[in-house]
XYZ file of C-alpha atoms in Angstrom:
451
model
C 71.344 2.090 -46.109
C 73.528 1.491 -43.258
C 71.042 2.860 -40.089
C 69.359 -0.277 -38.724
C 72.390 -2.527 -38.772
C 72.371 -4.692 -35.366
C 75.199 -3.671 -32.945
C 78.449 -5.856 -34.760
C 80.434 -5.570 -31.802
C 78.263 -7.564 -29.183
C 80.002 -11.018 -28.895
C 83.284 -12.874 -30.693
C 80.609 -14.045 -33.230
C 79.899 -10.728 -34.567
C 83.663 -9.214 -35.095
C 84.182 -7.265 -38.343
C 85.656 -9.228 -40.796
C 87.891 -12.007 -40.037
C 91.448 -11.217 -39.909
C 92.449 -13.651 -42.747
C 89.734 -12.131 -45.526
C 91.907 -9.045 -46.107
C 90.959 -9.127 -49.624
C 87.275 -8.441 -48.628
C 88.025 -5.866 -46.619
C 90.127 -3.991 -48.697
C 87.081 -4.355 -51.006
C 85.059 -2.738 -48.522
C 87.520 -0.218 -47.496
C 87.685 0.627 -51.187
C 83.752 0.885 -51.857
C 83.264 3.245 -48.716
C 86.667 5.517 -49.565
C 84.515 6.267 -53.134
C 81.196 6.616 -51.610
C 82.740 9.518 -49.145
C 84.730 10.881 -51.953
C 81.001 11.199 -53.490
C 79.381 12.729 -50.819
C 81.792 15.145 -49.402
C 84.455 16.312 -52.593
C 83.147 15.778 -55.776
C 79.492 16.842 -54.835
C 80.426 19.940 -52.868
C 83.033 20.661 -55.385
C 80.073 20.425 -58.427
C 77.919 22.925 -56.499
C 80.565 25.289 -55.690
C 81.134 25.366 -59.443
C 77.452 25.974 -60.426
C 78.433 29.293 -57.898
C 75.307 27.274 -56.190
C 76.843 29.504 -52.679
C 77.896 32.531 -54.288
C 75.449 34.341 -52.011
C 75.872 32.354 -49.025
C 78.022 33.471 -45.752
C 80.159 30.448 -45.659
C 81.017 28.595 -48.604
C 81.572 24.751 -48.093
C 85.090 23.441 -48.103
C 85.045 19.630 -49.501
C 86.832 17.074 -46.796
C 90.203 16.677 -47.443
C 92.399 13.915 -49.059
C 94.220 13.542 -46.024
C 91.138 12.908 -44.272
C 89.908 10.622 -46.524
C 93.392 8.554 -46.335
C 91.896 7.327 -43.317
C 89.217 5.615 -44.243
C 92.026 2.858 -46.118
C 94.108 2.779 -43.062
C 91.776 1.803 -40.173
C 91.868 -1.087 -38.501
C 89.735 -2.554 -35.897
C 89.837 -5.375 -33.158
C 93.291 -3.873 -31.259
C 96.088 -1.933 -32.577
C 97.378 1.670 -32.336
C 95.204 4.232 -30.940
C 95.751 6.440 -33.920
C 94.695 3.934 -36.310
C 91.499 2.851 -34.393
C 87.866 4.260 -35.023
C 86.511 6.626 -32.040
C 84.301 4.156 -30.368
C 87.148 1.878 -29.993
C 90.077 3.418 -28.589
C 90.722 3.208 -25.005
C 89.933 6.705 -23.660
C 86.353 6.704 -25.503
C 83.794 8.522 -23.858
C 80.223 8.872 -25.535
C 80.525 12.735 -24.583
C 83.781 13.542 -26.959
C 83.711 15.472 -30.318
C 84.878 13.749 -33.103
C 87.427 15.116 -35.656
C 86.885 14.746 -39.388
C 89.089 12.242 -39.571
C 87.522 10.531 -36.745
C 84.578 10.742 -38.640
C 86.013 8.883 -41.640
C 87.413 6.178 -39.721
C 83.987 5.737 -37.884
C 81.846 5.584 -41.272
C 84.705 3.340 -42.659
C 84.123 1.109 -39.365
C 80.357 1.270 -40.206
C 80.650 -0.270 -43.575
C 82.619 -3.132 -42.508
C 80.214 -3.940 -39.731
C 77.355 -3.850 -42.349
C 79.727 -6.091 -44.978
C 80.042 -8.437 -41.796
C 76.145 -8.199 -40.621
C 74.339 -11.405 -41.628
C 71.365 -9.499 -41.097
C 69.679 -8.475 -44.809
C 68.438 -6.285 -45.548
C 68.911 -4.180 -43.107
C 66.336 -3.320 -40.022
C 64.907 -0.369 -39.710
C 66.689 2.662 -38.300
C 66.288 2.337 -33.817
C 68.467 5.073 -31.845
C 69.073 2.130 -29.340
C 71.105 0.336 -32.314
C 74.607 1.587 -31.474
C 76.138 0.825 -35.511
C 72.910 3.012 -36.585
C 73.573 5.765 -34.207
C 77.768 5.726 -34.694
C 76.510 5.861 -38.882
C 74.324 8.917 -38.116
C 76.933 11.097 -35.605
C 79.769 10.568 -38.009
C 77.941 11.183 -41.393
C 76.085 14.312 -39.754
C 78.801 15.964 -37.999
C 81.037 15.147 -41.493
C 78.524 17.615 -43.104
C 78.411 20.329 -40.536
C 82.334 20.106 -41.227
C 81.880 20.778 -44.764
C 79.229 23.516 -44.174
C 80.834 24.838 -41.274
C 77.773 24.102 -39.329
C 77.746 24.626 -35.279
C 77.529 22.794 -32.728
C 79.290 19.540 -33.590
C 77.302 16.895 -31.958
C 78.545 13.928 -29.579
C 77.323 10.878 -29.944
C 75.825 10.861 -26.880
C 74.184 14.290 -27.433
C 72.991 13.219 -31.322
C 71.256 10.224 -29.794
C 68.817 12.571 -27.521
C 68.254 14.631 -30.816
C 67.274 11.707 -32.878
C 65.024 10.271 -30.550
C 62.985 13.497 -29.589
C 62.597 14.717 -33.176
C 61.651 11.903 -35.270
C 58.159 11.518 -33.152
C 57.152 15.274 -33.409
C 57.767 15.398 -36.950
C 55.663 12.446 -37.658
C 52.793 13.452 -35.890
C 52.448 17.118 -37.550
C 53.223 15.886 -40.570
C 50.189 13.593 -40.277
C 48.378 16.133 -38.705
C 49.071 18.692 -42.031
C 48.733 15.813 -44.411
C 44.821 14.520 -43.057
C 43.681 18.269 -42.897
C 45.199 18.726 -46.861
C 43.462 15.805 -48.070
C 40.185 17.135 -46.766
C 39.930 19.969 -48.235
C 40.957 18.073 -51.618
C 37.629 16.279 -51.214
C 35.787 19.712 -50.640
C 37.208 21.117 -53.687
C 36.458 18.175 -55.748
C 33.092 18.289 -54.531
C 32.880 22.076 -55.566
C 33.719 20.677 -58.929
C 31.721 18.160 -59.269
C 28.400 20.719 -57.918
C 29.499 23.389 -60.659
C 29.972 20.725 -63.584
C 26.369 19.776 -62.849
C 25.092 22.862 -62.207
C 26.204 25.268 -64.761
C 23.409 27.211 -66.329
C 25.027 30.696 -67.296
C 28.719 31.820 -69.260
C 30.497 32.742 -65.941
C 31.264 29.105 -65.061
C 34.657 30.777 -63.291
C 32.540 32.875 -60.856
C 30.406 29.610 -59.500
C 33.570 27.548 -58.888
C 34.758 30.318 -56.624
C 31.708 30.870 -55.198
C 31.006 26.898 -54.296
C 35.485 26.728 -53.139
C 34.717 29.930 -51.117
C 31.385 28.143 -49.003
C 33.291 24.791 -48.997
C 36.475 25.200 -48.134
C 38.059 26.373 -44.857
C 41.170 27.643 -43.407
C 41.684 25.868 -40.248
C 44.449 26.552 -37.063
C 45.965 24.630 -35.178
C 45.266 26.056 -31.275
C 48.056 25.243 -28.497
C 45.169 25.133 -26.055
C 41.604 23.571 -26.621
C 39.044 26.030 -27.407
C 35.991 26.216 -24.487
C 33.956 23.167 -26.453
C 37.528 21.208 -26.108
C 38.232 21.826 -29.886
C 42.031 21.850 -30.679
C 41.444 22.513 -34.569
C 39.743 25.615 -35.145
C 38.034 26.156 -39.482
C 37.137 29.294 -40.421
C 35.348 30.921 -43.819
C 38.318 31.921 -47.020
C 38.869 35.289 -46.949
C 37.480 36.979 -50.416
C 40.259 37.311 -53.014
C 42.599 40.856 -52.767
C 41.465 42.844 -55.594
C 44.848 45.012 -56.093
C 46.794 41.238 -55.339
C 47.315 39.756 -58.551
C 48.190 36.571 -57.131
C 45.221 36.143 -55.626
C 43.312 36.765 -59.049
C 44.839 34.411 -61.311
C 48.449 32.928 -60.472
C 49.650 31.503 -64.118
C 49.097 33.417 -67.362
C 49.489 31.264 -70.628
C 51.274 32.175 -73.647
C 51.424 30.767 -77.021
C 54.311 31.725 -79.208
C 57.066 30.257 -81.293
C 59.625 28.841 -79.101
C 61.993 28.239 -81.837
C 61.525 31.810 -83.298
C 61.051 34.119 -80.787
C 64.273 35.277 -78.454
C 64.854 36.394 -75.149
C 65.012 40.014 -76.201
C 61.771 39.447 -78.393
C 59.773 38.385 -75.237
C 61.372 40.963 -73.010
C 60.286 44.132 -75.016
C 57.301 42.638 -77.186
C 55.383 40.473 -74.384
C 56.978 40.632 -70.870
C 57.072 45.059 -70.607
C 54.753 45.960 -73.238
C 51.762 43.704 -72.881
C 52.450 42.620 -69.154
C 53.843 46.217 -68.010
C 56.457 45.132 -65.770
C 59.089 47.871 -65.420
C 62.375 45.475 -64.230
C 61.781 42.416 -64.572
C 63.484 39.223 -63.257
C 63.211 36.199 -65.414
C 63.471 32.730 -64.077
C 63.820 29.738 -66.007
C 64.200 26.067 -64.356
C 64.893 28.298 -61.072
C 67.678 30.006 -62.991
C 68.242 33.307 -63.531
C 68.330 34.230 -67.294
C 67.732 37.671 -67.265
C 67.378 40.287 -64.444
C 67.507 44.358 -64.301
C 67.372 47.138 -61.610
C 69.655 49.119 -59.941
C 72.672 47.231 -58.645
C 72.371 45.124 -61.896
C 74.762 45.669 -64.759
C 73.071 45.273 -67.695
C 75.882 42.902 -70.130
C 75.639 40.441 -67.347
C 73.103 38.858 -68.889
C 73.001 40.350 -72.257
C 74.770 37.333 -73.621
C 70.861 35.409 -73.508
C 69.042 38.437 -75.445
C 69.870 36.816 -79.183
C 69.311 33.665 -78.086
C 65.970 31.648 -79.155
C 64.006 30.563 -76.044
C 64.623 26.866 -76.697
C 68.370 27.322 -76.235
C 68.292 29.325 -72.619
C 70.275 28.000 -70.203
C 68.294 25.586 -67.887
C 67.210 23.232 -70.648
C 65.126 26.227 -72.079
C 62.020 27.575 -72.707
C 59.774 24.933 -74.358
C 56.127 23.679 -74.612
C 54.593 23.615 -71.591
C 57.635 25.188 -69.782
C 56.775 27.573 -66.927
C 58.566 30.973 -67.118
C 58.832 33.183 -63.465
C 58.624 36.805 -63.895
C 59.246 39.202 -60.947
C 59.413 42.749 -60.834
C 60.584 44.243 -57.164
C 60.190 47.639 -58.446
C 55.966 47.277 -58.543
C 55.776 44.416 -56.706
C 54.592 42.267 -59.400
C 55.438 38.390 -59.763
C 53.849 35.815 -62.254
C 54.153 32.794 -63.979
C 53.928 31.883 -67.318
C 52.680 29.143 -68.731
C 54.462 28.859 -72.099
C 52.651 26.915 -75.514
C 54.494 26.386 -78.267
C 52.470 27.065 -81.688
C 54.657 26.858 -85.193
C 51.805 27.491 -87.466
C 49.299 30.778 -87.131
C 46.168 31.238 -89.514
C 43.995 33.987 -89.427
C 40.941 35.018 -91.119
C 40.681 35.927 -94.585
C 40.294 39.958 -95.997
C 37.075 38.921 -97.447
C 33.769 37.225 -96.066
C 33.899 34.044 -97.449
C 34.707 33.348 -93.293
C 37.690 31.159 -94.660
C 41.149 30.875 -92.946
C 44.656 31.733 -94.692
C 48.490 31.491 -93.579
C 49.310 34.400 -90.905
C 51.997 36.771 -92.715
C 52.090 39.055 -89.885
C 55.400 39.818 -88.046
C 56.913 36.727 -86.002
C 56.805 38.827 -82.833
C 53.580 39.836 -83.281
C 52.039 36.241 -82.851
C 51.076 35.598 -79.979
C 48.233 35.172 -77.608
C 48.140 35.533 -73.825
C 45.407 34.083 -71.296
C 44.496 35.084 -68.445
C 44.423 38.106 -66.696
C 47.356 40.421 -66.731
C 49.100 42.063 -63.487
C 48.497 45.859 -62.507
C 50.592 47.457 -60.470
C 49.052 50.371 -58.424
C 50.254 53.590 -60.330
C 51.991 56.308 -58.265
C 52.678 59.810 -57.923
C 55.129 61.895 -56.672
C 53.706 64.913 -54.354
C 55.625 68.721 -53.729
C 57.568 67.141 -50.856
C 59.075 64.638 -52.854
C 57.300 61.455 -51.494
C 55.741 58.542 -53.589
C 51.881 58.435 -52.927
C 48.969 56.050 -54.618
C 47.620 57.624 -57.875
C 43.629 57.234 -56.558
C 40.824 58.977 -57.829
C 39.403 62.105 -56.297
C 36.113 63.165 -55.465
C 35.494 66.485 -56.724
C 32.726 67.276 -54.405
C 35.157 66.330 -52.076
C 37.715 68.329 -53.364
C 35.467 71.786 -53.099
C 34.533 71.212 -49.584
C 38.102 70.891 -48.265
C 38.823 74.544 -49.670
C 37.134 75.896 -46.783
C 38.358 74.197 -44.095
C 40.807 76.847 -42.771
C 42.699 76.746 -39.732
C 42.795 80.130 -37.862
C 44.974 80.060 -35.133
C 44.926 83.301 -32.552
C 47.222 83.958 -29.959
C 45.745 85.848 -26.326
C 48.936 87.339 -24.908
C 49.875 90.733 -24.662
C 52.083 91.235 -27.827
C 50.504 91.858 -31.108
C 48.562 89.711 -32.295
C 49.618 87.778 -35.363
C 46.928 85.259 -37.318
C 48.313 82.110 -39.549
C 46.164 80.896 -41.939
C 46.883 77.569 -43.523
C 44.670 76.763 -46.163
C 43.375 72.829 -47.300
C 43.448 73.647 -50.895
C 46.994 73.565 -50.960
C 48.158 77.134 -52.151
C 50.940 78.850 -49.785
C 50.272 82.272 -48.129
C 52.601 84.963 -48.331
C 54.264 85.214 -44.797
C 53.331 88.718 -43.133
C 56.114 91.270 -43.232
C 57.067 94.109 -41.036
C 56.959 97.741 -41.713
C 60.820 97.387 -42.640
C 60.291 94.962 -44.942
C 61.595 91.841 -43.421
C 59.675 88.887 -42.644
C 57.480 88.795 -39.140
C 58.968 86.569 -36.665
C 56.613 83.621 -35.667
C 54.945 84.429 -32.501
C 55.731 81.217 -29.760
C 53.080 79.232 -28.931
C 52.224 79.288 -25.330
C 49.501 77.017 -23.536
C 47.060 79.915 -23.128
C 46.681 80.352 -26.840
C 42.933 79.541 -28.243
C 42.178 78.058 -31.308
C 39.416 78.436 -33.349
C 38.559 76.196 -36.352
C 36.295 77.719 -39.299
């Protein structure tokens, strides 16, 4: 690390390298030219390959050689402007905005204060250390170049940011951390109760039950409550039936990795057994199989034939996790995958004996856990999607009264609609000519009666 250097340039004592040790410096020079390269080409360039920011609105462009020429032609201690780090020339202000190449020749001066530091190691990283806070500007504002990241900072302004934000982020992540590790201890004592406590089959139902009483949500309040409380628990909320997330988040399967394929585990397990409509799968983060609308279909075909071992993303093996999503239903699940090469199953007679499974490879498998439901749906006369519930008849008969009998007090003929509940259309009333009845305008005088 290079942030808690003390400042190199207080005092003759502490100039970078002496003049005559051009060897070392070059050395130096050298070291830092290939750490940058590192950092800002050959990094950026990998991800941009993996099409890491395909989806992204600006795509990173790597710093460029010209750039990085700089960081072999500095020199420090007097010379040409040009050829000077930042902090160095004569019309340096603490306010100005450095270039990238100003940025290379800055991180390049940084190294060869460091090379010349006899401290070691290195102190810890102070925003009143001037070499730490020269490191920071110029290596941050570097990257916003690449990623096109605004504002670029001054060093003056970066030196405010660094010493406001480095404070609040320790204290709420100590905050987050002490109230995590207490509700560890409440669920391990939830365990520990139901382990020595367990006098019936639904051992599942009791740990809930004991996490639900012990465990507790708590906020952290802006303003003290009235007893002067800033952190405020409250009771867990009981688990969303219709949320299968909140049921059971991982569902285990135990298959043949090196038998089964993609395709296999798509039509067998994944829509069959699991229901999911269009499903997303997700291996190592990866993609390796997606569907729906906007998707064409032989952009991943390519993975169907392939075993599950050899997916992209090192592959699906034991103990792999495999992410399923479904947009479509609103469905999403992980898998927790087992691999099992050898299935026995019961004998045809009674001896109670176990023999070699000669079923179908794709039909062994088992899966644990419970599996998703998505809430069915129905599409009603106007064309809308509505929940697939269940009636209640006796319901039902009671709304086929409920008619709505609307009569209009004005001196024109008077004209009754009827709209009936049980949703059957009535036939519009029609003149003696034949053609419909014009509706009669509503006016605020009108009376309604309900039946």
């Amino acid at each position: 690390s290079l942030l808690g250097v003390d400042n190199a340039n207080e005092g003759d004592e502490k100039k970078v390298l002496e003049s005559g040790d051009d060897a070392k410096r070059k050395e130096v020079l050298s070291k830092a030219h290939e750490s940058l390269t590192a950092l800002f080409v050959t990094e950026i360039e990998k991800q941009i390959g993996m099409d890491r920011y395909k989806t992204a609105e600006k795509v990173p462009v790597p710093v460029s050689a010209d750039d990085l020429a700089k960081c072999n032609t500095i020199i420090t201690g007097g010379g040409e402007d040009h050829l000077l780090p930042p902090t160095e020339r004569k019309d340096y202000a603490p306010t100005q905005i450095w270039s990238p190449s100003d940025c290379i020749q800055e991180l390049a001066s940084c190294f060869l204060d460091v090379a010349a530091s006899p401290d070691q190691p290195l102190p810890e990283f102070d925003k009143d250390d001037d070499m730490a806070m020269r490191f920071v500007t110029a290596a941050s504002n570097l990257r916003s170049y690449v990623f096109q990241i605004d504002p670029i900072q001054s060093l003056y302004s970066a030196k405010g940011i660094a010493g406001n934000i480095i404070p609040a982020i320790a204290t709420t992540n100590a905050i987050v951390a002490g109230l995590q590790v207490l509700q560890c201890f409440h669920i391990l004592k939830a365990q520990l109760s139901t382990s020595s406590n367990r006098d019936g089959d639904d051992d599942g139902a009791d740990e809930r039950s004991n996490l639900k009483k012990t465990c507790r949500y708590t906020y952290c309040l802006r303003d003290k409550t009235r007893k002067g409380y800033y952190l405020q628990p409250t009771t867990l909320p009981d688990p969303n039936p219709n949320c299968f997330v909140c049921r059971n988040a991982i569902i285990s399967l135990t298959l043949n990795t090196q038998e089964w394929t993609l395709d296999m585990l798509l039509s067998r397990v994944i829509k069959k057994e699991l229901g999911f409509h269009e499903p997303t799968v997700l291996v190592g983060g990866d993609i390796v199989y997606e569907e729906g609308e906007d998707i064409d279909p032989s952009e991943y075909a390519i993975n169907l034939p392939k075993k599950l071992v050899n997916l992209p993303s090192g592959g699906v093996t034991h103990g792999s996790v495999i992410r399923i999503e479904d947009y479509s239903q609103d469905l999403e699940v992980d898998v927790n995958v087992s691999h099992k090469d050898r299935w026995m199953m019961k004998a045809d007679d009674d001896s109670g004996k176990e023999k070699v499974d000669d079923r179908d490879e794709i039909d062994k498998f088992e899966i644990g856990g419970k599996k998703p439901v998505a809430v069915a749906t129905t599409t009603d006369s106007s064309g809308g999607a509505k929940e697939n519930m269940a009636q209640d008849p006796a319901a039902d008969e009671e709304g086929d009264d409920d008619d709505i009998e609307i009569i209009v007090d004005d001196d024109t003929p008077k004209k009754t609609a009827v709209a009936s509940s049980n949703g059957k259309k009535r036939k519009p009333d029609m003149e003696e000519d034949g053609n419909k009845a014009k509706k009669t305008k509503v006016d605020t005088d009108e009376v309604v009666e309900i039946e």
